[in-house]
Amino acid sequence: FEAVALQAVVYCNGCLLEKNDSAYTSFEVDVTDFLRFEEDNVLAVYVKADGRHEGWWYDGAGIYRSVWMVKTEKVSVDLYGVYIKPEKQQEEKWLVPVEITVRNDDFISHRVSVKTVLRSPQGEQIAEAQAQCVAARKGKETVTLQMEVEAPSLWDVDNPVQYQVETIVCEEVRSYKEGRLCEEDRELDRVTESFGFRSIAFDADRGFFLNGRRVLLKGVNMHQDYGLTGRAVPERVQRYRLKLLKEMGCNAFR
């Protein structure tokens, strides 16, 4: 659930699974053990709007952002399980550490390989890294991989260039074919995340620097509401707002 306002209680087939008291934060509910396969299932969300507001205004209640059903193998990349933090080295060389959290919902351990592929804005592969790990039963394992890039295109407020990191989790499977033992990798999960190469710095006397260039922050502080829809602001309205702000000369947003 990307967000439910004001408080939410989630049930699956009559079983209480989750309570969420924030109107603005996303949350995950694992329904795996409560589903009745090959039968109808009931997912119920009880939304409370009883006056316990998080601000001093009222701008609506309900399931006002998207709801997603995520289906994975028992071993997969965890939700928000890819963390990318590019670090500038000497001259134009960049190091790209990628931290991947592998989640194992099975009752047995699994030995898996984790591979990351770095792709340019045009989709071309420019680097890759790979490692193996053992994901313990009903646990999580974190793997850190590193790649190097020479002279990437930098992200800027006026030129938001984005690269992609594709993460693939595989497990080795052994089988007999024509009387011979064969080993092959079975893909369990694949996740793609976008990021930009940029350096930022703050100086008490000189201000904010982006990629070594001093940038004056000019922005707005905006509440999450819209006159005609309340709290549930459509994505097209958000994009239109940002377009107008850019035309005004804004480069910052809270």
PDB file of N, CA and C in Angstrom, residues 31 46 70 77 95 111 153 160 203 244:
ATOM      1  N   VAL A  31       0.587 -11.663   2.646  1.00  0.00           N
ATOM      2  CA  VAL A  31      -0.637 -12.474   2.769  1.00  0.00           C
ATOM      3  C   VAL A  31      -0.411 -13.947   2.421  1.00  0.00           C
ATOM      4  N   TYR A  46      -9.917  -1.727   6.550  1.00  0.00           N
ATOM      5  CA  TYR A  46     -10.777  -0.851   7.349  1.00  0.00           C
ATOM      6  C   TYR A  46     -10.038   0.468   7.578  1.00  0.00           C
ATOM      7  N   VAL A  70       2.368  -7.901  -5.138  1.00  0.00           N
ATOM      8  CA  VAL A  70       3.706  -8.319  -5.542  1.00  0.00           C
ATOM      9  C   VAL A  70       3.812  -9.826  -5.393  1.00  0.00           C
ATOM     10  N   VAL A  77      14.598 -10.456  -4.196  1.00  0.00           N
ATOM     11  CA  VAL A  77      15.117  -9.176  -3.700  1.00  0.00           C
ATOM     12  C   VAL A  77      14.066  -8.573  -2.782  1.00  0.00           C
ATOM     13  N   LEU A  95      33.087   5.127  -8.493  1.00  0.00           N
ATOM     14  CA  LEU A  95      32.819   3.809  -7.923  1.00  0.00           C
ATOM     15  C   LEU A  95      31.317   3.705  -7.668  1.00  0.00           C
ATOM     16  N   ARG A 111      21.426 -21.285  -1.433  1.00  0.00           N
ATOM     17  CA  ARG A 111      22.646 -20.655  -1.934  1.00  0.00           C
ATOM     18  C   ARG A 111      22.327 -20.066  -3.306  1.00  0.00           C
ATOM     19  N   SER A 153      27.972  10.499 -17.655  1.00  0.00           N
ATOM     20  CA  SER A 153      27.214  11.756 -17.780  1.00  0.00           C
ATOM     21  C   SER A 153      26.613  12.080 -16.419  1.00  0.00           C
ATOM     22  N   PRO A 160      18.613  15.894 -16.092  1.00  0.00           N
ATOM     23  CA  PRO A 160      18.524  14.772 -15.136  1.00  0.00           C
ATOM     24  C   PRO A 160      18.811  13.411 -15.780  1.00  0.00           C
ATOM     25  N   ASP A 203      28.476  24.205   2.133  1.00  0.00           N
ATOM     26  CA  ASP A 203      29.491  25.027   2.774  1.00  0.00           C
ATOM     27  C   ASP A 203      28.780  26.113   3.570  1.00  0.00           C
ATOM     28  N   LEU A 244       4.951  23.631 -14.036  1.00  0.00           N
ATOM     29  CA  LEU A 244       4.761  25.064 -13.770  1.00  0.00           C
ATOM     30  C   LEU A 244       5.867  25.615 -12.876  1.00  0.00           C
TER      31      LEU A 244
END
